[in-house]
């Protein structure tokens, strides 16, 4: 019984794999058939309709308006784009065609850019085709309960399902209220998830309505290729008003983005085999009569001017009219000569500028040379003499200091020698007391300290006198309580007093010996 139980899953797996492969082959064959059918079908004829389009670089007029379009709310037209809403809170704006569109089939190409600083944006942008102009309202800056379709580029997640940014196609017959809480998901006829915010290149949307089928293609803005479109959504059996207005609107809420539309191009589509209606049929009879009358008036004025010219220049009457106009070769030769003339004038202007620069440089060089010469003479005559005198005085002062220090050193050596001889005599005779010997030791230690300091000073001053001469004199140190001269006088007086004291003590001791 264990064998069938273990084999039955294997058999089921084989059947499942076989079914999956068969289904895959069937779908691929169906897709190939569909692709072949779509490729064999001829594409419709496209004709650009400039009266229902706008693009840069001369998008707006001098008065701030857009030809054949009106803008309302916070929309700001410029030369290159139309900023539907700036990145400020609670802004609404829109642009709409002035005249109605009565095309049976059409295709719109919208180039826009939605950019903002935050990780999330709001609220979004919408492309409209409605029976009336929704100049202002709560649905992305346009009116609610519209009659037509709206393609919404929703950038804020109102329902919290994390399904934004998204693109939705929403239809309305004029009675439905837009479902803001659910981001229109309950009313959407088609949708796709695409992130269209903060792209390196402008995002492009191609909206095609052909044979009651609405198709939305998206260029995600990652590449500069204008024809790199991806399929977004498709709505079949869609009935829209036969005539209406195109519009673009946007709105911001608590969060804000810049909603910029760079171009809106509308094309009229005609089925293959059917010729598009002539342009004359689209012009009303009143406008035709008006244009014809203006043309006739212009023609009459031109004939009068010709007659006046022939009367003033009778010698030109027999010449053919072709001679009055230049040929293509003459125009090319004239353009070449004009270009060479401009180049010659530019070279002459550059030559004049170079000559001016050279003259200015020569003047600067001469001025600098004169200044250097004046400074050189002043330095040789006055400044060097004063500097030499200062250096000579510094050297003489240093030499005098060294001389005085050497004399002081020799005098100290002589004093030490005499003190040492007197101390030896006192030790040999055993005449001094303990206090006298201690006094002699202190004096000797102080004198040795003075000797070391003086020798160090002499050695430092006599080590490299050239450096002392070249260096600038330093500020003298702050005077101490006892200067060098006072100290020398103090030492000499102390030595004299000490000798007098010794002589006095020796005389007293000699007189005391007489009594023994």
Coordinates of C-alpha atoms in Angstrom, one line a residue:
X1 CA 0.0 0.0 0.0
X2 CA 2.9 2.3 0.5
X3 CA 4.0 2.2 -3.2
X4 CA 0.8 3.8 -4.7
X5 CA 0.9 6.5 -2.0
X6 CA 4.4 7.5 -2.9
X7 CA 3.9 7.4 -6.7
X8 CA 0.6 9.4 -6.8
X9 CA 2.3 12.8 -6.1
X10 CA 4.8 12.2 -8.8
X11 CA 2.1 11.5 -11.3
X12 CA 0.3 14.7 -10.2
X13 CA 3.4 16.7 -10.6
X14 CA 3.9 15.4 -14.2
X15 CA 0.4 16.2 -15.1
X16 CA 0.8 19.7 -13.6
X17 CA 4.0 20.4 -15.6
X18 CA 2.4 19.1 -18.8
X19 CA -0.6 21.4 -18.3
X20 CA 1.6 24.4 -17.6
X21 CA 3.7 23.9 -20.7
X22 CA 0.6 23.4 -22.9
X23 CA -1.0 26.6 -21.5
X24 CA 2.3 28.6 -22.1
X25 CA 2.5 27.4 -25.7
X26 CA -1.1 28.3 -26.3
X27 CA -0.7 31.8 -24.9
X28 CA 2.5 32.4 -26.8
X29 CA 0.8 31.4 -30.1
X30 CA -2.2 33.6 -29.3
X31 CA 0.2 36.6 -28.5
X32 CA 2.0 36.0 -31.8
X33 CA -1.2 36.0 -33.7
X34 CA -2.3 39.2 -31.9
X35 CA 1.0 40.9 -32.7
X36 CA 0.9 39.8 -36.3
X37 CA -2.6 41.2 -36.6
X38 CA -1.6 44.5 -35.0
X39 CA 1.4 44.8 -37.2
X40 CA -0.6 44.2 -40.3
X41 CA -3.1 46.8 -39.3
X42 CA -2.3 50.2 -40.8
X43 CA -1.6 53.1 -38.5
X44 CA -3.9 56.1 -38.6
X45 CA -2.8 59.3 -40.3
X46 CA -1.7 62.1 -37.9
X47 CA -2.0 65.8 -38.4
X48 CA -0.6 68.3 -35.9
X49 CA -3.2 70.8 -34.6
X50 CA -1.3 73.9 -33.5
X51 CA -4.4 75.7 -32.3
X52 CA -4.8 73.2 -29.5
X53 CA -1.1 72.8 -28.6
X54 CA 1.7 74.7 -26.9
X55 CA 5.4 74.2 -26.4
X56 CA 8.6 76.2 -25.9
X57 CA 10.8 78.1 -26.5
X58 CA 8.3 80.9 -27.1
X59 CA 5.4 79.5 -25.2
X60 CA 3.9 82.6 -23.6
X61 CA 3.3 86.0 -25.1
X62 CA 4.5 89.4 -23.9
X63 CA 1.2 89.9 -21.9
X64 CA 1.8 86.6 -20.1
X65 CA -0.9 84.6 -22.0
X66 CA -0.7 81.4 -24.0
X67 CA -1.9 81.5 -27.7
X68 CA -5.2 79.7 -28.1
X69 CA -5.2 78.8 -24.3
X70 CA -6.4 80.4 -21.1
X71 CA -4.8 79.9 -17.6
X72 CA -6.5 80.3 -14.3
X73 CA -5.7 80.0 -10.6
X74 CA -2.0 79.8 -9.6
X75 CA -0.8 78.8 -13.1
X76 CA 2.3 80.7 -14.2
X77 CA 3.2 80.6 -18.0
X78 CA 6.8 81.3 -19.0
X79 CA 8.8 81.1 -22.2
X80 CA 9.7 77.4 -21.8
X81 CA 6.9 75.9 -19.7
X82 CA 3.7 76.4 -17.7
X83 CA 4.0 76.0 -14.0
X84 CA 0.5 74.8 -13.1
X85 CA 1.2 75.0 -9.4
X86 CA 4.3 76.1 -7.5
X87 CA 5.6 74.1 -4.6
X88 CA 3.5 75.9 -2.0
X89 CA 0.6 74.6 0.1
X90 CA -3.0 74.7 -1.0
X91 CA -2.3 75.8 -4.6
X92 CA -4.6 75.2 -7.6
X93 CA -4.1 76.0 -11.3
X94 CA -5.1 74.9 -14.7
X95 CA -4.8 75.7 -18.5
X96 CA -7.6 75.1 -21.0
X97 CA -8.1 75.4 -24.7
X98 CA -10.2 78.5 -25.8
X99 CA -12.0 76.7 -28.6
X100 CA -13.8 73.4 -28.6
X101 CA -12.3 70.3 -30.2
X102 CA -14.6 68.2 -32.5
X103 CA -12.2 65.5 -33.6
X104 CA -13.5 61.9 -33.8
X105 CA -10.1 60.5 -33.1
X106 CA -7.1 62.2 -31.5
X107 CA -3.8 61.7 -29.8
X108 CA -2.3 64.0 -27.1
X109 CA 1.4 64.0 -26.1
X110 CA 2.0 65.7 -22.7
X111 CA 5.5 66.4 -21.4
X112 CA 5.6 67.4 -17.8
X113 CA 7.8 67.4 -14.7
X114 CA 6.7 66.8 -11.1
X115 CA 9.5 67.6 -8.6
X116 CA 9.6 68.3 -4.9
X117 CA 12.0 68.1 -1.9
X118 CA 10.1 65.6 0.2
X119 CA 9.9 61.9 -0.1
X120 CA 6.2 62.2 -0.8
X121 CA 4.4 64.8 -2.9
X122 CA 0.8 66.1 -3.3
X123 CA -1.6 66.2 -4.8
X124 CA -1.0 65.5 -8.4
X125 CA -1.7 66.5 -12.0
X126 CA -4.6 65.8 -14.4
X127 CA -5.1 65.8 -18.2
X128 CA -8.7 66.5 -19.1
X129 CA -11.1 66.2 -22.1
X130 CA -14.5 67.5 -21.0
X131 CA -17.5 69.0 -22.6
X132 CA -17.0 72.3 -20.6
X133 CA -14.0 74.0 -19.1
X134 CA -13.5 73.0 -15.5
X135 CA -11.6 76.2 -14.6
X136 CA -11.4 75.6 -10.8
X137 CA -12.5 72.9 -8.4
X138 CA -11.5 70.3 -5.9
X139 CA -10.4 67.5 -8.3
X140 CA -6.7 68.3 -8.9
X141 CA -7.5 72.0 -9.3
X142 CA -10.5 71.4 -11.7
X143 CA -14.2 71.1 -11.4
X144 CA -15.9 68.0 -10.1
X145 CA -18.8 66.2 -11.8
X146 CA -17.3 66.7 -15.2
X147 CA -18.6 65.2 -18.5
X148 CA -15.7 63.4 -20.1
X149 CA -12.5 61.7 -19.1
X150 CA -9.6 62.6 -16.8
X151 CA -6.2 61.0 -16.7
X152 CA -4.9 61.6 -13.2
X153 CA -1.3 61.4 -12.1
X154 CA -1.9 61.0 -8.4
X155 CA 1.2 61.4 -6.1
X156 CA -0.4 61.3 -2.6
X157 CA -1.7 58.1 -0.9
X158 CA -5.0 59.1 0.6
X159 CA -6.3 55.6 1.4
X160 CA -3.0 54.4 2.9
X161 CA -2.7 51.4 0.7
X162 CA 0.8 52.3 -0.5
X163 CA -0.3 52.3 -4.1
X164 CA 0.9 55.7 -5.1
X165 CA 2.2 57.4 -7.2
X166 CA -0.3 56.0 -9.7
X167 CA -1.9 56.9 -13.0
X168 CA -5.7 56.5 -13.3
X169 CA -8.2 56.9 -16.1
X170 CA -11.5 58.1 -14.6
X171 CA -14.7 58.7 -16.7
X172 CA -17.7 60.7 -15.6
X173 CA -21.1 61.6 -17.1
X174 CA -21.6 64.7 -15.1
X175 CA -23.3 63.1 -12.1
X176 CA -20.5 61.3 -10.2
X177 CA -18.6 62.9 -7.3
X178 CA -14.9 62.0 -7.3
X179 CA -13.9 59.6 -4.5
X180 CA -11.0 61.4 -2.9
X181 CA -10.8 59.1 0.1
X182 CA -10.0 56.0 -2.0
X183 CA -7.9 57.9 -4.5
X184 CA -10.6 57.3 -7.2
X185 CA -9.9 53.5 -7.2
X186 CA -13.6 52.7 -7.0
X187 CA -14.3 54.8 -10.2
X188 CA -11.1 54.1 -12.2
X189 CA -11.5 52.5 -15.6
X190 CA -7.8 51.7 -15.9
X191 CA -4.8 52.2 -13.7
X192 CA -1.0 51.5 -13.4
X193 CA 1.6 52.2 -10.8
X194 CA 4.4 54.5 -12.1
X195 CA 6.6 56.8 -10.1
X196 CA 6.7 60.1 -12.1
X197 CA 8.3 62.3 -9.4
X198 CA 11.8 63.7 -9.4
X199 CA 13.0 62.1 -12.6
X200 CA 16.2 63.1 -14.4
X201 CA 14.4 63.8 -17.6
X202 CA 10.8 65.1 -18.2
X203 CA 8.1 62.5 -18.1
X204 CA 6.0 62.0 -21.3
X205 CA 2.5 60.7 -21.5
X206 CA 0.8 59.7 -24.8
X207 CA -3.0 59.5 -24.6
X208 CA -4.7 58.1 -27.7
X209 CA -8.4 57.9 -28.4
X210 CA -9.0 55.8 -31.5
X211 CA -12.0 53.8 -32.4
X212 CA -13.6 54.1 -29.0
X213 CA -10.4 52.8 -27.3
X214 CA -8.4 54.9 -24.9
X215 CA -4.7 54.0 -24.6
X216 CA -2.2 55.5 -22.2
X217 CA 1.6 55.1 -22.8
X218 CA 4.2 56.5 -20.4
X219 CA 7.9 57.5 -20.9
X220 CA 9.2 57.1 -17.3
X221 CA 11.8 59.9 -17.7
X222 CA 14.9 57.8 -17.1
X223 CA 16.3 58.2 -20.6
X224 CA 16.4 61.1 -23.0
X225 CA 14.8 59.0 -25.7
X226 CA 11.5 60.7 -26.5
X227 CA 10.0 57.5 -28.1
X228 CA 10.8 55.1 -25.2
X229 CA 7.2 54.6 -24.2
X230 CA 5.8 51.8 -21.9
X231 CA 2.3 50.6 -21.9
X232 CA 0.3 51.8 -18.9
X233 CA -3.4 51.1 -19.4
X234 CA -6.1 50.6 -22.0
X235 CA -9.9 51.2 -21.9
X236 CA -12.1 49.6 -24.5
X237 CA -15.6 50.6 -25.6
X238 CA -15.3 54.1 -24.1
X239 CA -17.7 56.8 -25.2
X240 CA -16.7 60.4 -24.7
X241 CA -18.3 63.6 -25.8
X242 CA -18.1 64.4 -29.5
X243 CA -16.7 67.8 -28.9
X244 CA -15.0 69.3 -25.8
X245 CA -12.1 71.2 -24.3
X246 CA -8.6 69.9 -23.4
X247 CA -7.1 71.0 -20.2
X248 CA -4.3 70.4 -17.7
X249 CA -4.7 71.1 -14.0
X250 CA -2.8 70.4 -10.7
X251 CA -3.2 71.0 -7.0
X252 CA -1.2 70.8 -3.8
X253 CA -2.3 70.2 -0.2
X254 CA -0.3 69.8 3.0
X255 CA 2.6 68.6 0.9
X256 CA 3.6 70.5 -2.2
X257 CA 5.4 69.8 -5.6
X258 CA 6.2 71.9 -8.6
X259 CA 3.9 70.7 -11.4
X260 CA 5.5 72.0 -14.7
X261 CA 4.1 71.2 -18.2
X262 CA 6.7 71.7 -20.9
X263 CA 4.5 70.9 -23.9
X264 CA 1.0 69.7 -24.9
X265 CA 0.8 68.5 -28.5
X266 CA -2.5 67.4 -30.1
X267 CA -2.7 65.4 -33.3
X268 CA -5.8 64.6 -35.3
X269 CA -6.1 61.0 -36.3
X270 CA -7.8 59.8 -39.5
X271 CA -8.5 56.2 -40.4
X272 CA -6.4 54.8 -43.3
X273 CA -8.2 55.2 -46.6
X274 CA -10.0 58.3 -45.5
X275 CA -8.6 61.7 -46.4
X276 CA -8.7 64.3 -43.6
X277 CA -11.1 67.2 -44.3
X278 CA -9.5 70.1 -46.0
X279 CA -8.4 73.1 -44.0
X280 CA -10.8 75.3 -45.9
X281 CA -13.8 73.4 -44.6
X282 CA -12.8 74.2 -41.1
X283 CA -12.8 77.9 -41.6
X284 CA -16.3 79.6 -41.3
X285 CA -17.7 81.5 -44.3
X286 CA -17.5 84.8 -42.5
X287 CA -13.8 84.5 -41.8
X288 CA -13.2 83.4 -45.4
X289 CA -15.0 86.5 -46.8
X290 CA -13.1 88.7 -44.4
X291 CA -9.7 87.3 -45.4
X292 CA -10.6 87.5 -49.1
X293 CA -11.5 91.2 -48.7
X294 CA -8.2 91.9 -47.0
X295 CA -6.3 90.1 -49.7
X296 CA -8.1 92.2 -52.4
X297 CA -7.3 95.4 -50.6
X298 CA -3.7 94.4 -50.3
X299 CA -3.5 93.5 -54.0
X300 CA -5.0 96.9 -55.1
X301 CA -2.4 98.7 -52.9
X302 CA 0.4 96.7 -54.4
X303 CA -0.8 97.5 -58.0
X304 CA -0.8 101.2 -57.2
X305 CA 2.7 101.1 -55.8
X306 CA 3.9 99.3 -58.9
X307 CA 2.4 102.0 -61.2
X308 CA 4.0 104.7 -59.1
X309 CA 7.3 103.0 -59.3
X310 CA 7.1 102.6 -63.1
X311 CA 6.3 106.3 -63.5
X312 CA 9.3 107.3 -61.3
X313 CA 11.7 104.8 -63.1
X314 CA 10.8 104.5 -66.7
X315 CA 14.2 102.9 -67.6
X316 CA 13.3 99.8 -65.6
X317 CA 10.0 99.1 -67.4
X318 CA 11.5 96.9 -70.2
X319 CA 13.6 94.7 -67.9
X320 CA 12.3 91.3 -67.0
X321 CA 11.0 90.8 -63.5
X322 CA 13.4 87.9 -62.8
X323 CA 16.4 90.3 -62.9
X324 CA 15.0 92.2 -59.9
X325 CA 15.6 89.2 -57.6
X326 CA 18.8 87.4 -56.9
X327 CA 19.4 83.8 -57.7
X328 CA 20.4 81.1 -55.3
X329 CA 24.1 81.3 -56.4
X330 CA 24.1 85.1 -56.1
X331 CA 22.6 84.8 -52.6
X332 CA 25.3 82.3 -51.5
X333 CA 28.1 84.4 -52.9
X334 CA 26.6 87.5 -51.1
X335 CA 26.4 85.6 -47.8
X336 CA 30.1 84.4 -48.2
X337 CA 31.3 88.0 -48.9
X338 CA 29.2 89.3 -45.9
X339 CA 30.7 86.6 -43.7
X340 CA 34.3 87.5 -44.8
X341 CA 33.6 91.1 -44.2
X342 CA 32.4 90.5 -40.7
X343 CA 35.5 88.3 -40.0
X344 CA 37.7 91.1 -41.3
X345 CA 36.0 93.6 -39.1
X346 CA 36.4 91.3 -36.1
X347 CA 40.1 90.9 -36.8
X348 CA 40.6 94.6 -37.1
X349 CA 38.8 95.2 -33.8
X350 CA 41.0 92.5 -32.1
X351 CA 44.1 94.2 -33.6
X352 CA 43.1 97.5 -32.1
X353 CA 42.5 95.9 -28.7
X354 CA 45.8 94.2 -28.8
X355 CA 47.6 97.4 -29.7
X356 CA 45.9 99.2 -26.8
X357 CA 46.9 96.4 -24.4
X358 CA 50.5 96.5 -25.6
X359 CA 50.7 100.3 -25.2
X360 CA 49.3 100.0 -21.7
X361 CA 51.8 97.3 -20.8
X362 CA 54.7 99.4 -22.1
X363 CA 53.5 102.3 -20.0
X364 CA 53.3 100.1 -16.9
X365 CA 56.8 98.8 -17.6
X366 CA 58.3 102.3 -18.0
X367 CA 56.6 103.5 -14.8
X368 CA 57.8 100.5 -12.9
X369 CA 61.4 100.9 -14.2
X370 CA 61.4 104.6 -13.2
X371 CA 60.1 103.7 -9.7
X372 CA 62.8 101.0 -9.3
X373 CA 65.5 103.4 -10.4
X374 CA 64.3 106.1 -8.0
X375 CA 64.2 103.6 -5.2
X376 CA 67.7 102.4 -6.1
X377 CA 69.2 105.9 -6.0
X378 CA 67.5 106.6 -2.7
X379 CA 68.8 103.4 -1.2
X380 CA 72.4 104.0 -2.4
X381 CA 72.4 107.6 -1.3
X382 CA 70.5 107.9 2.0
X383 CA 69.1 104.6 3.2
X384 CA 72.3 102.6 3.0
X385 CA 74.2 105.3 4.8
X386 CA 71.7 105.4 7.6
X387 CA 71.6 101.6 7.8
X388 CA 75.4 101.5 7.8
X389 CA 75.6 104.0 10.6
X390 CA 73.0 102.1 12.6
X391 CA 74.9 98.8 12.2
X392 CA 78.2 100.5 13.0
X393 CA 76.8 102.0 16.2
X394 CA 75.4 98.5 17.1
X395 CA 78.8 96.9 16.5
X396 CA 80.6 99.5 18.5
X397 CA 78.2 99.1 21.4
X398 CA 78.7 95.4 21.3
X399 CA 82.4 95.7 21.4
X400 CA 82.3 98.1 24.3
X401 CA 80.1 95.7 26.2
X402 CA 82.5 92.8 25.5
X403 CA 85.5 94.9 26.6
X404 CA 83.8 96.0 29.8
X405 CA 82.8 92.4 30.5
X406 CA 86.4 91.1 30.0
X407 CA 87.7 93.8 32.3
X408 CA 85.2 92.8 34.9
X409 CA 86.1 89.2 34.4
X410 CA 89.8 89.9 35.0
X411 CA 89.0 91.9 38.1
X412 CA 86.9 89.0 39.5
X413 CA 89.8 86.6 38.9
X414 CA 92.2 88.8 40.7
X415 CA 89.7 89.2 43.7
X416 CA 89.3 85.4 43.8
X417 CA 93.0 84.9 43.8
X418 CA 93.6 87.3 46.7
X419 CA 90.7 85.8 48.6
X420 CA 92.1 82.4 48.2
X421 CA 95.6 83.4 49.3
X422 CA 94.2 85.1 52.4
X423 CA 92.1 82.0 53.2
X424 CA 95.1 79.8 52.9
X425 CA 97.1 82.1 55.3
X426 CA 94.3 82.0 57.8
X427 CA 94.1 78.2 57.7
X428 CA 97.8 77.8 58.2
X429 CA 98.0 80.2 61.1
X430 CA 94.7 78.8 62.6
X431 CA 93.7 82.3 63.5
X432 CA 90.1 82.3 62.1
X433 CA 87.0 81.2 63.9
X434 CA 84.1 79.1 62.6
X435 CA 82.1 82.2 61.7
X436 CA 84.9 83.7 59.7
X437 CA 85.4 80.5 57.7
X438 CA 81.6 80.3 56.9
X439 CA 81.6 83.9 55.8
X440 CA 84.5 83.2 53.5
X441 CA 82.8 80.1 52.0
X442 CA 79.6 82.1 51.3
X443 CA 81.5 84.9 49.6
X444 CA 83.4 82.4 47.4
X445 CA 80.2 80.6 46.4
X446 CA 78.6 83.8 45.4
X447 CA 81.6 84.9 43.4
X448 CA 81.7 81.6 41.6
X449 CA 78.1 82.0 40.6
X450 CA 78.8 85.5 39.3
X451 CA 81.8 84.1 37.4
X452 CA 79.7 81.5 35.6
X453 CA 77.1 84.0 34.6
X454 CA 79.6 86.4 33.3
X455 CA 81.5 83.8 31.4
X456 CA 78.3 82.6 29.8
X457 CA 77.4 86.1 28.8
X458 CA 80.8 86.7 27.3
X459 CA 80.8 83.4 25.4
X460 CA 77.3 84.2 24.0
X461 CA 78.3 87.6 22.8
X462 CA 81.6 86.6 21.4
X463 CA 80.4 83.3 19.9
X464 CA 79.3 84.8 16.5
X465 CA 79.5 88.6 16.3
X466 CA 78.6 88.6 12.6
X467 CA 75.1 87.2 13.5
X468 CA 74.7 89.9 16.1
X469 CA 75.5 92.5 13.5
X470 CA 73.1 91.2 10.9
X471 CA 70.2 90.7 13.3
X472 CA 68.0 93.5 14.3
X473 CA 68.6 94.7 17.8
X474 CA 66.2 93.2 20.3
X475 CA 64.4 95.1 23.0
X476 CA 66.4 95.2 26.2
X477 CA 65.0 93.0 29.0
X478 CA 63.2 94.6 31.9
X479 CA 65.7 96.0 34.4
X480 CA 66.1 94.0 37.5
X481 CA 66.4 95.4 41.0
X482 CA 70.3 95.6 40.7
X483 CA 72.0 96.5 37.5
X484 CA 75.5 95.3 36.4
X485 CA 77.3 98.5 37.4
X486 CA 75.7 98.6 40.8
X487 CA 76.5 95.0 41.4
X488 CA 80.2 95.6 40.5
X489 CA 80.4 98.5 42.8
X490 CA 78.8 96.5 45.5
X491 CA 81.3 93.7 45.1
X492 CA 84.3 96.0 45.1
X493 CA 83.0 97.8 48.3
X494 CA 82.4 94.5 50.0
X495 CA 85.9 93.2 49.0
X496 CA 87.5 96.4 50.4
X497 CA 85.5 96.1 53.6
X498 CA 86.4 92.5 53.9
X499 CA 90.2 93.3 53.5
X500 CA 89.9 96.1 56.0
X501 CA 88.2 93.7 58.4
X502 CA 90.9 91.1 57.9
X503 CA 93.7 93.6 58.5
X504 CA 91.9 94.9 61.6
X505 CA 91.5 91.4 63.0
X506 CA 95.1 90.5 62.3
X507 CA 96.4 93.7 64.0
X508 CA 94.2 92.9 67.1
X509 CA 95.6 89.4 67.3
X510 CA 99.2 90.7 67.0
X511 CA 98.6 93.2 69.8
X512 CA 97.0 90.5 72.0
X513 CA 100.1 88.3 71.6
X514 CA 102.3 90.9 73.1
X515 CA 100.7 90.3 76.5
X516 CA 101.6 86.6 76.5

